Amino acid sequence: MVVQLDVQLCCFGDRGSGSSAGCGSRPCGPGPGPGPEAPLMWMSKKGHTCLLASSMASVVLLMMLLYGSFSSQQQLQPGSGPPQDYQLLGRPLYKLDLGWPRSPELFSGDVFGVAVDQQAGTVYVAQRGDNVPKVLVFTTDGDFLMSWNTSTLEMPHGIFVAGAAASSPTVWITDVGTGPYGHCIKQYSPSGKLLQVLGTRGKAGSGLDPLQFDQPAEIFVHESGDMYIVDGDGGMNNRLIKLSRDREVLWMHGERGQGLGQFYIPHSVTVDGARRVWVADRGNKRIQVFNSETGEWLGTWGSCFTEDAPYSVRLTPDRKYFVVVQLNTNQISLLDAPPPSQVGQCRVVSVIQLADDVKPHLVDLDLRTGALYVAQIGAQQAQKFTPFSLGGSFL
């Protein structure tokens, strides 16, 4: 429980500004009242941070002094990207990396997906638009490396880096386009060379032999080589499919509906270390959980998503939190991960509240550092958030 005291702390200017404007010259409030849902701090719209005194005040203040403010809205030069503005609610776990990427003006389309190769230290960003490169590649430090100007991608949606741990990374991209390369899942080399295609190019369908998709949303490739695919970003299919490394269908859930194991727009999928598959069932505003070996339904999380549906789901490398993106409320939420033998009920412990109309879509994490990267359709950019602690790990 957060306790709001009568004492207010100073408002700090943006990191690196050297300014303490507003300190003592005006009240930091009004902020939200006390209670379990009250934020620990309130970020103003003028680039200053107002921190409410609480039982964590000394710890959070120390972090602020070391790292700068939790929230920032910078007045950037034209062409250097949109303003940065966000608010932290609950436990402060992440902060925005204002220096990533170093060339935000390279974002030139609607950014739909992002994927991290933690071994190579590279980040792949998928974007859409006429006459724009479909994939931009950055380092995790923010340097631009290359772009893919390939005609084999029409409308990229989900993106995933497989094989990074074995030093043989490839990039998988789901394509929801309707042209000659649409309705497929494609494997590329790190430089953008097309290696293979799953599905029937340019033809939507529900077949399993040959394999067909209709607007496949995302793919997750396990280190074993097994693949988990959510197929149906508004198309005819509402399926979760598991394929072996030899592309054999091992099991599938494929009915549209609201029942157990049924879907309406399955949008994102991830697998944890306890043989559980977590699916963002977007149209039903819930996350469903399955046994990765048998496909057995294990449970559902729904109580955390009454206001908006989950669009993306990933697990932090320490396996303590699930990161869930909600597009319409412009939120990135961290939920407690349950023990291996349980599913239980969802519990939100931290929220990154983004600015209006940012529209976060899909997220990925650097399994080495814990940094998260989020693709934002509305803001037409990708952003990086880093764990808010001295050592780069979670509090």
PDB file of C-alpha atoms in Angstrom, residues 145-348:
ATOM      1  CA  LEU A 145      23.113  -0.934 -38.922  1.00  0.00           C
ATOM      2  CA  MET A 146      21.036  -1.563 -42.041  1.00  0.00           C
ATOM      3  CA  SER A 147      17.585  -1.747 -43.594  1.00  0.00           C
ATOM      4  CA  TRP A 148      15.911  -4.439 -45.653  1.00  0.00           C
ATOM      5  CA  ASN A 149      14.458  -3.232 -48.944  1.00  0.00           C
ATOM      6  CA  THR A 150      12.883  -6.542 -49.920  1.00  0.00           C
ATOM      7  CA  SER A 151       9.929  -7.131 -52.221  1.00  0.00           C
ATOM      8  CA  THR A 152       9.169 -10.422 -50.451  1.00  0.00           C
ATOM      9  CA  LEU A 153       7.525  -8.649 -47.502  1.00  0.00           C
ATOM     10  CA  GLU A 154       4.146  -6.983 -47.909  1.00  0.00           C
ATOM     11  CA  MET A 155       2.616  -6.257 -44.500  1.00  0.00           C
ATOM     12  CA  PRO A 156       4.868  -7.504 -41.687  1.00  0.00           C
ATOM     13  CA  HIS A 157       3.149  -8.130 -38.375  1.00  0.00           C
ATOM     14  CA  GLY A 158       5.021 -10.268 -35.842  1.00  0.00           C
ATOM     15  CA  ILE A 159       8.793 -10.753 -35.837  1.00  0.00           C
ATOM     16  CA  PHE A 160      10.952 -13.225 -33.891  1.00  0.00           C
ATOM     17  CA  VAL A 161      14.676 -14.063 -33.757  1.00  0.00           C
ATOM     18  CA  ALA A 162      15.348 -17.806 -33.496  1.00  0.00           C
ATOM     19  CA  GLY A 163      18.590 -19.679 -32.946  1.00  0.00           C
ATOM     20  CA  ALA A 164      20.425 -16.799 -31.294  1.00  0.00           C
ATOM     21  CA  ALA A 165      21.641 -18.956 -28.398  1.00  0.00           C
ATOM     22  CA  ALA A 166      23.231 -21.376 -30.873  1.00  0.00           C
ATOM     23  CA  SER A 167      24.946 -18.505 -32.732  1.00  0.00           C
ATOM     24  CA  SER A 168      22.926 -19.243 -35.872  1.00  0.00           C
ATOM     25  CA  PRO A 169      20.189 -16.615 -35.727  1.00  0.00           C
ATOM     26  CA  THR A 170      17.424 -16.302 -38.273  1.00  0.00           C
ATOM     27  CA  VAL A 171      14.549 -13.837 -38.358  1.00  0.00           C
ATOM     28  CA  TRP A 172      10.955 -15.058 -38.688  1.00  0.00           C
ATOM     29  CA  ILE A 173       8.287 -12.596 -39.839  1.00  0.00           C
ATOM     30  CA  THR A 174       4.546 -13.104 -40.209  1.00  0.00           C
ATOM     31  CA  ASP A 175       3.073 -11.383 -43.274  1.00  0.00           C
ATOM     32  CA  VAL A 176      -0.629 -10.469 -43.268  1.00  0.00           C
ATOM     33  CA  GLY A 177      -0.567  -9.006 -46.779  1.00  0.00           C
ATOM     34  CA  THR A 178      -2.997 -10.176 -49.453  1.00  0.00           C
ATOM     35  CA  GLY A 179      -0.619 -10.030 -52.442  1.00  0.00           C
ATOM     36  CA  PRO A 180       1.628 -12.720 -53.944  1.00  0.00           C
ATOM     37  CA  TYR A 181       3.744 -13.028 -50.781  1.00  0.00           C
ATOM     38  CA  GLY A 182       0.975 -12.589 -48.214  1.00  0.00           C
ATOM     39  CA  HIS A 183      -0.640 -14.996 -45.725  1.00  0.00           C
ATOM     40  CA  CYS A 184       2.754 -16.556 -44.970  1.00  0.00           C
ATOM     41  CA  ILE A 185       5.473 -16.814 -42.362  1.00  0.00           C
ATOM     42  CA  LYS A 186       8.962 -16.164 -43.699  1.00  0.00           C
ATOM     43  CA  GLN A 187      12.435 -16.970 -42.455  1.00  0.00           C
ATOM     44  CA  TYR A 188      15.254 -14.542 -43.272  1.00  0.00           C
ATOM     45  CA  SER A 189      18.965 -14.339 -42.682  1.00  0.00           C
ATOM     46  CA  PRO A 190      20.166 -11.465 -40.452  1.00  0.00           C
ATOM     47  CA  SER A 191      20.962  -9.497 -43.617  1.00  0.00           C
ATOM     48  CA  GLY A 192      17.489  -9.954 -45.102  1.00  0.00           C
ATOM     49  CA  LYS A 193      17.906 -12.908 -47.476  1.00  0.00           C
ATOM     50  CA  LEU A 194      14.735 -15.005 -47.759  1.00  0.00           C
ATOM     51  CA  LEU A 195      15.478 -18.574 -46.627  1.00  0.00           C
ATOM     52  CA  GLN A 196      12.113 -20.335 -46.488  1.00  0.00           C
ATOM     53  CA  VAL A 197       8.368 -19.779 -46.422  1.00  0.00           C
ATOM     54  CA  LEU A 198       5.748 -21.448 -44.233  1.00  0.00           C
ATOM     55  CA  GLY A 199       2.288 -21.492 -45.760  1.00  0.00           C
ATOM     56  CA  THR A 200       1.016 -21.074 -49.297  1.00  0.00           C
ATOM     57  CA  ARG A 201       2.238 -17.809 -50.784  1.00  0.00           C
ATOM     58  CA  GLY A 202      -0.524 -15.381 -51.641  1.00  0.00           C
ATOM     59  CA  LYS A 203      -3.347 -17.788 -50.784  1.00  0.00           C
ATOM     60  CA  ALA A 204      -5.339 -17.642 -47.558  1.00  0.00           C
ATOM     61  CA  GLY A 205      -6.662 -20.892 -46.158  1.00  0.00           C
ATOM     62  CA  SER A 206      -7.074 -23.253 -43.227  1.00  0.00           C
ATOM     63  CA  GLY A 207      -5.381 -26.326 -44.650  1.00  0.00           C
ATOM     64  CA  LEU A 208      -2.718 -28.316 -42.846  1.00  0.00           C
ATOM     65  CA  ASP A 209      -1.408 -30.284 -45.840  1.00  0.00           C
ATOM     66  CA  PRO A 210      -0.253 -28.164 -47.502  1.00  0.00           C
ATOM     67  CA  LEU A 211      -0.023 -25.702 -44.650  1.00  0.00           C
ATOM     68  CA  GLN A 212      -2.058 -22.518 -45.093  1.00  0.00           C
ATOM     69  CA  PHE A 213      -2.592 -19.390 -43.006  1.00  0.00           C
ATOM     70  CA  ASP A 214      -4.851 -16.373 -43.097  1.00  0.00           C
ATOM     71  CA  GLN A 215      -3.229 -13.276 -41.594  1.00  0.00           C
ATOM     72  CA  PRO A 216      -0.865 -15.094 -39.184  1.00  0.00           C
ATOM     73  CA  ALA A 217      -0.178 -12.821 -36.219  1.00  0.00           C
ATOM     74  CA  GLU A 218       2.974 -14.133 -34.529  1.00  0.00           C
ATOM     75  CA  ILE A 219       5.403 -17.038 -34.280  1.00  0.00           C
ATOM     76  CA  PHE A 220       7.491 -18.194 -31.309  1.00  0.00           C
ATOM     77  CA  VAL A 221      10.343 -20.599 -32.063  1.00  0.00           C
ATOM     78  CA  HIS A 222      11.498 -22.616 -29.054  1.00  0.00           C
ATOM     79  CA  GLU A 223      15.182 -23.465 -28.602  1.00  0.00           C
ATOM     80  CA  SER A 224      14.217 -27.087 -29.417  1.00  0.00           C
ATOM     81  CA  GLY A 225      13.117 -25.963 -32.875  1.00  0.00           C
ATOM     82  CA  ASP A 226       9.414 -26.440 -32.176  1.00  0.00           C
ATOM     83  CA  MET A 227       7.221 -23.595 -33.414  1.00  0.00           C
ATOM     84  CA  TYR A 228       4.120 -22.047 -31.874  1.00  0.00           C
ATOM     85  CA  ILE A 229       1.988 -19.989 -34.265  1.00  0.00           C
ATOM     86  CA  VAL A 230      -1.077 -17.841 -33.631  1.00  0.00           C
ATOM     87  CA  ASP A 231      -2.963 -17.611 -36.915  1.00  0.00           C
ATOM     88  CA  GLY A 232      -5.790 -15.134 -37.293  1.00  0.00           C
ATOM     89  CA  ASP A 233      -5.206 -11.407 -37.046  1.00  0.00           C
ATOM     90  CA  GLY A 234      -8.809 -10.831 -38.114  1.00  0.00           C
ATOM     91  CA  GLY A 235      -8.859 -13.458 -40.879  1.00  0.00           C
ATOM     92  CA  MET A 236     -10.846 -16.672 -41.235  1.00  0.00           C
ATOM     93  CA  ASN A 237      -8.665 -18.585 -38.772  1.00  0.00           C
ATOM     94  CA  ASN A 238      -8.474 -18.414 -34.985  1.00  0.00           C
ATOM     95  CA  ARG A 239      -5.800 -21.008 -34.337  1.00  0.00           C
ATOM     96  CA  LEU A 240      -2.889 -21.917 -32.107  1.00  0.00           C
ATOM     97  CA  ILE A 241      -0.669 -24.418 -33.912  1.00  0.00           C
ATOM     98  CA  LYS A 242       2.395 -26.266 -32.690  1.00  0.00           C
ATOM     99  CA  LEU A 243       4.800 -27.481 -35.379  1.00  0.00           C
ATOM    100  CA  SER A 244       7.818 -29.718 -34.909  1.00  0.00           C
ATOM    101  CA  ARG A 245      11.208 -28.622 -36.187  1.00  0.00           C
ATOM    102  CA  ASP A 246      10.391 -30.802 -39.226  1.00  0.00           C
ATOM    103  CA  ARG A 247       7.205 -28.746 -39.826  1.00  0.00           C
ATOM    104  CA  GLU A 248       4.858 -31.535 -38.694  1.00  0.00           C
ATOM    105  CA  VAL A 249       1.662 -30.413 -36.936  1.00  0.00           C
ATOM    106  CA  LEU A 250       1.896 -31.757 -33.376  1.00  0.00           C
ATOM    107  CA  TRP A 251      -1.299 -30.256 -31.971  1.00  0.00           C
ATOM    108  CA  MET A 252      -3.710 -27.427 -32.622  1.00  0.00           C
ATOM    109  CA  HIS A 253      -6.581 -25.462 -31.120  1.00  0.00           C
ATOM    110  CA  GLY A 254      -8.603 -24.010 -33.938  1.00  0.00           C
ATOM    111  CA  GLU A 255     -12.136 -22.978 -33.027  1.00  0.00           C
ATOM    112  CA  ARG A 256     -13.497 -19.458 -32.887  1.00  0.00           C
ATOM    113  CA  GLY A 257     -15.428 -18.741 -29.705  1.00  0.00           C
ATOM    114  CA  GLN A 258     -15.283 -17.755 -26.069  1.00  0.00           C
ATOM    115  CA  GLY A 259     -14.951 -21.225 -24.565  1.00  0.00           C
ATOM    116  CA  LEU A 260     -11.880 -22.892 -23.120  1.00  0.00           C
ATOM    117  CA  GLY A 261      -9.304 -23.403 -25.837  1.00  0.00           C
ATOM    118  CA  GLN A 262     -11.266 -21.285 -28.304  1.00  0.00           C
ATOM    119  CA  PHE A 263     -10.011 -17.973 -29.676  1.00  0.00           C
ATOM    120  CA  TYR A 264     -11.085 -14.747 -31.251  1.00  0.00           C
ATOM    121  CA  ILE A 265      -8.062 -13.029 -32.832  1.00  0.00           C
ATOM    122  CA  PRO A 266      -5.161 -14.826 -31.117  1.00  0.00           C
ATOM    123  CA  HIS A 267      -2.508 -12.145 -31.417  1.00  0.00           C
ATOM    124  CA  SER A 268       0.681 -13.126 -29.546  1.00  0.00           C
ATOM    125  CA  VAL A 269       2.301 -16.250 -28.117  1.00  0.00           C
ATOM    126  CA  THR A 270       5.212 -17.062 -25.821  1.00  0.00           C
ATOM    127  CA  VAL A 271       6.521 -20.158 -24.026  1.00  0.00           C
ATOM    128  CA  ASP A 272       7.950 -20.161 -20.502  1.00  0.00           C
ATOM    129  CA  GLY A 273      10.425 -22.518 -18.849  1.00  0.00           C
ATOM    130  CA  ALA A 274       7.695 -24.604 -17.219  1.00  0.00           C
ATOM    131  CA  ARG A 275       6.242 -26.078 -20.435  1.00  0.00           C
ATOM    132  CA  ARG A 276       3.423 -23.544 -20.603  1.00  0.00           C
ATOM    133  CA  VAL A 277       2.238 -21.674 -23.701  1.00  0.00           C
ATOM    134  CA  TRP A 278       0.759 -18.208 -23.085  1.00  0.00           C
ATOM    135  CA  VAL A 279      -1.537 -16.788 -25.772  1.00  0.00           C
ATOM    136  CA  ALA A 280      -2.880 -13.234 -25.949  1.00  0.00           C
ATOM    137  CA  ASP A 281      -6.483 -13.960 -26.982  1.00  0.00           C
ATOM    138  CA  ARG A 282      -7.120 -10.397 -28.081  1.00  0.00           C
ATOM    139  CA  GLY A 283     -10.755 -10.536 -29.167  1.00  0.00           C
ATOM    140  CA  ASN A 284     -11.781 -12.249 -25.928  1.00  0.00           C
ATOM    141  CA  LYS A 285      -9.743  -9.896 -23.691  1.00  0.00           C
ATOM    142  CA  ARG A 286      -7.834 -12.672 -21.973  1.00  0.00           C
ATOM    143  CA  ILE A 287      -4.662 -14.740 -21.909  1.00  0.00           C
ATOM    144  CA  GLN A 288      -5.047 -18.502 -22.236  1.00  0.00           C
ATOM    145  CA  VAL A 289      -2.456 -20.989 -21.013  1.00  0.00           C
ATOM    146  CA  PHE A 290      -1.695 -24.446 -22.426  1.00  0.00           C
ATOM    147  CA  ASN A 291       0.683 -27.334 -21.802  1.00  0.00           C
ATOM    148  CA  SER A 292       3.385 -27.048 -24.446  1.00  0.00           C
ATOM    149  CA  GLU A 293       3.810 -30.819 -24.789  1.00  0.00           C
ATOM    150  CA  THR A 294       0.191 -31.958 -24.984  1.00  0.00           C
ATOM    151  CA  GLY A 295      -1.763 -28.811 -25.827  1.00  0.00           C
ATOM    152  CA  GLU A 296      -3.941 -29.305 -22.745  1.00  0.00           C
ATOM    153  CA  TRP A 297      -5.719 -26.152 -21.577  1.00  0.00           C
ATOM    154  CA  LEU A 298      -4.376 -25.085 -18.164  1.00  0.00           C
ATOM    155  CA  GLY A 299      -6.060 -21.803 -17.301  1.00  0.00           C
ATOM    156  CA  THR A 300      -7.128 -18.293 -18.240  1.00  0.00           C
ATOM    157  CA  TRP A 301      -6.231 -14.791 -17.114  1.00  0.00           C
ATOM    158  CA  GLY A 302      -9.015 -12.298 -17.708  1.00  0.00           C
ATOM    159  CA  SER A 303      -9.517 -10.073 -14.678  1.00  0.00           C
ATOM    160  CA  CYS A 304      -6.580  -7.808 -15.608  1.00  0.00           C
ATOM    161  CA  PHE A 305      -7.968  -7.019 -19.050  1.00  0.00           C
ATOM    162  CA  THR A 306     -11.452  -5.650 -18.464  1.00  0.00           C
ATOM    163  CA  GLU A 307     -10.595  -2.245 -19.970  1.00  0.00           C
ATOM    164  CA  ASP A 308      -8.513  -3.387 -22.922  1.00  0.00           C
ATOM    165  CA  ALA A 309      -7.335  -6.591 -24.523  1.00  0.00           C
ATOM    166  CA  PRO A 310      -3.810  -8.002 -24.334  1.00  0.00           C
ATOM    167  CA  TYR A 311      -2.007  -7.521 -27.641  1.00  0.00           C
ATOM    168  CA  SER A 312       1.419  -8.916 -26.804  1.00  0.00           C
ATOM    169  CA  VAL A 313       2.849 -11.203 -24.123  1.00  0.00           C
ATOM    170  CA  ARG A 314       6.467 -11.931 -23.180  1.00  0.00           C
ATOM    171  CA  LEU A 315       8.303 -13.211 -20.079  1.00  0.00           C
ATOM    172  CA  THR A 316      11.162 -11.337 -18.418  1.00  0.00           C
ATOM    173  CA  PRO A 317      14.471 -13.252 -18.350  1.00  0.00           C
ATOM    174  CA  ASP A 318      14.336 -13.698 -14.574  1.00  0.00           C
ATOM    175  CA  ARG A 319      10.892 -15.304 -15.080  1.00  0.00           C
ATOM    176  CA  LYS A 320       9.335 -13.066 -12.447  1.00  0.00           C
ATOM    177  CA  TYR A 321       7.016 -11.030 -14.673  1.00  0.00           C
ATOM    178  CA  PHE A 322       4.960 -11.260 -17.811  1.00  0.00           C
ATOM    179  CA  VAL A 323       5.071  -8.139 -19.962  1.00  0.00           C
ATOM    180  CA  VAL A 324       1.709  -7.432 -21.601  1.00  0.00           C
ATOM    181  CA  VAL A 325       0.928  -4.649 -24.075  1.00  0.00           C
ATOM    182  CA  GLN A 326      -2.533  -3.073 -24.363  1.00  0.00           C
ATOM    183  CA  LEU A 327      -2.893  -0.935 -27.477  1.00  0.00           C
ATOM    184  CA  ASN A 328      -6.074   1.053 -26.854  1.00  0.00           C
ATOM    185  CA  THR A 329      -5.187   2.118 -23.307  1.00  0.00           C
ATOM    186  CA  ASN A 330      -1.551   2.774 -24.334  1.00  0.00           C
ATOM    187  CA  GLN A 331      -0.158   0.618 -21.528  1.00  0.00           C
ATOM    188  CA  ILE A 332       2.693  -1.799 -20.928  1.00  0.00           C
ATOM    189  CA  SER A 333       1.891  -3.882 -17.840  1.00  0.00           C
ATOM    190  CA  LEU A 334       4.057  -6.205 -15.780  1.00  0.00           C
ATOM    191  CA  LEU A 335       2.189  -9.089 -14.177  1.00  0.00           C
ATOM    192  CA  ASP A 336       3.442 -11.491 -11.541  1.00  0.00           C
ATOM    193  CA  ALA A 337       4.473 -14.803 -13.126  1.00  0.00           C
ATOM    194  CA  PRO A 338       2.961 -17.768 -11.243  1.00  0.00           C
ATOM    195  CA  PRO A 339       4.951 -20.745  -9.920  1.00  0.00           C
ATOM    196  CA  PRO A 340       5.601 -23.551 -12.431  1.00  0.00           C
ATOM    197  CA  SER A 341       2.808 -25.748 -11.094  1.00  0.00           C
ATOM    198  CA  GLN A 342       0.134 -23.035 -11.094  1.00  0.00           C
ATOM    199  CA  VAL A 343      -1.670 -20.568 -13.342  1.00  0.00           C
ATOM    200  CA  GLY A 344      -3.801 -18.810 -10.744  1.00  0.00           C
ATOM    201  CA  GLN A 345      -5.123 -15.295 -11.270  1.00  0.00           C
ATOM    202  CA  CYS A 346      -3.310 -12.407 -12.894  1.00  0.00           C
ATOM    203  CA  ARG A 347      -1.939  -9.575 -10.762  1.00  0.00           C
ATOM    204  CA  VAL A 348      -0.554  -6.338 -12.161  1.00  0.00           C
TER     205      VAL A 348
END
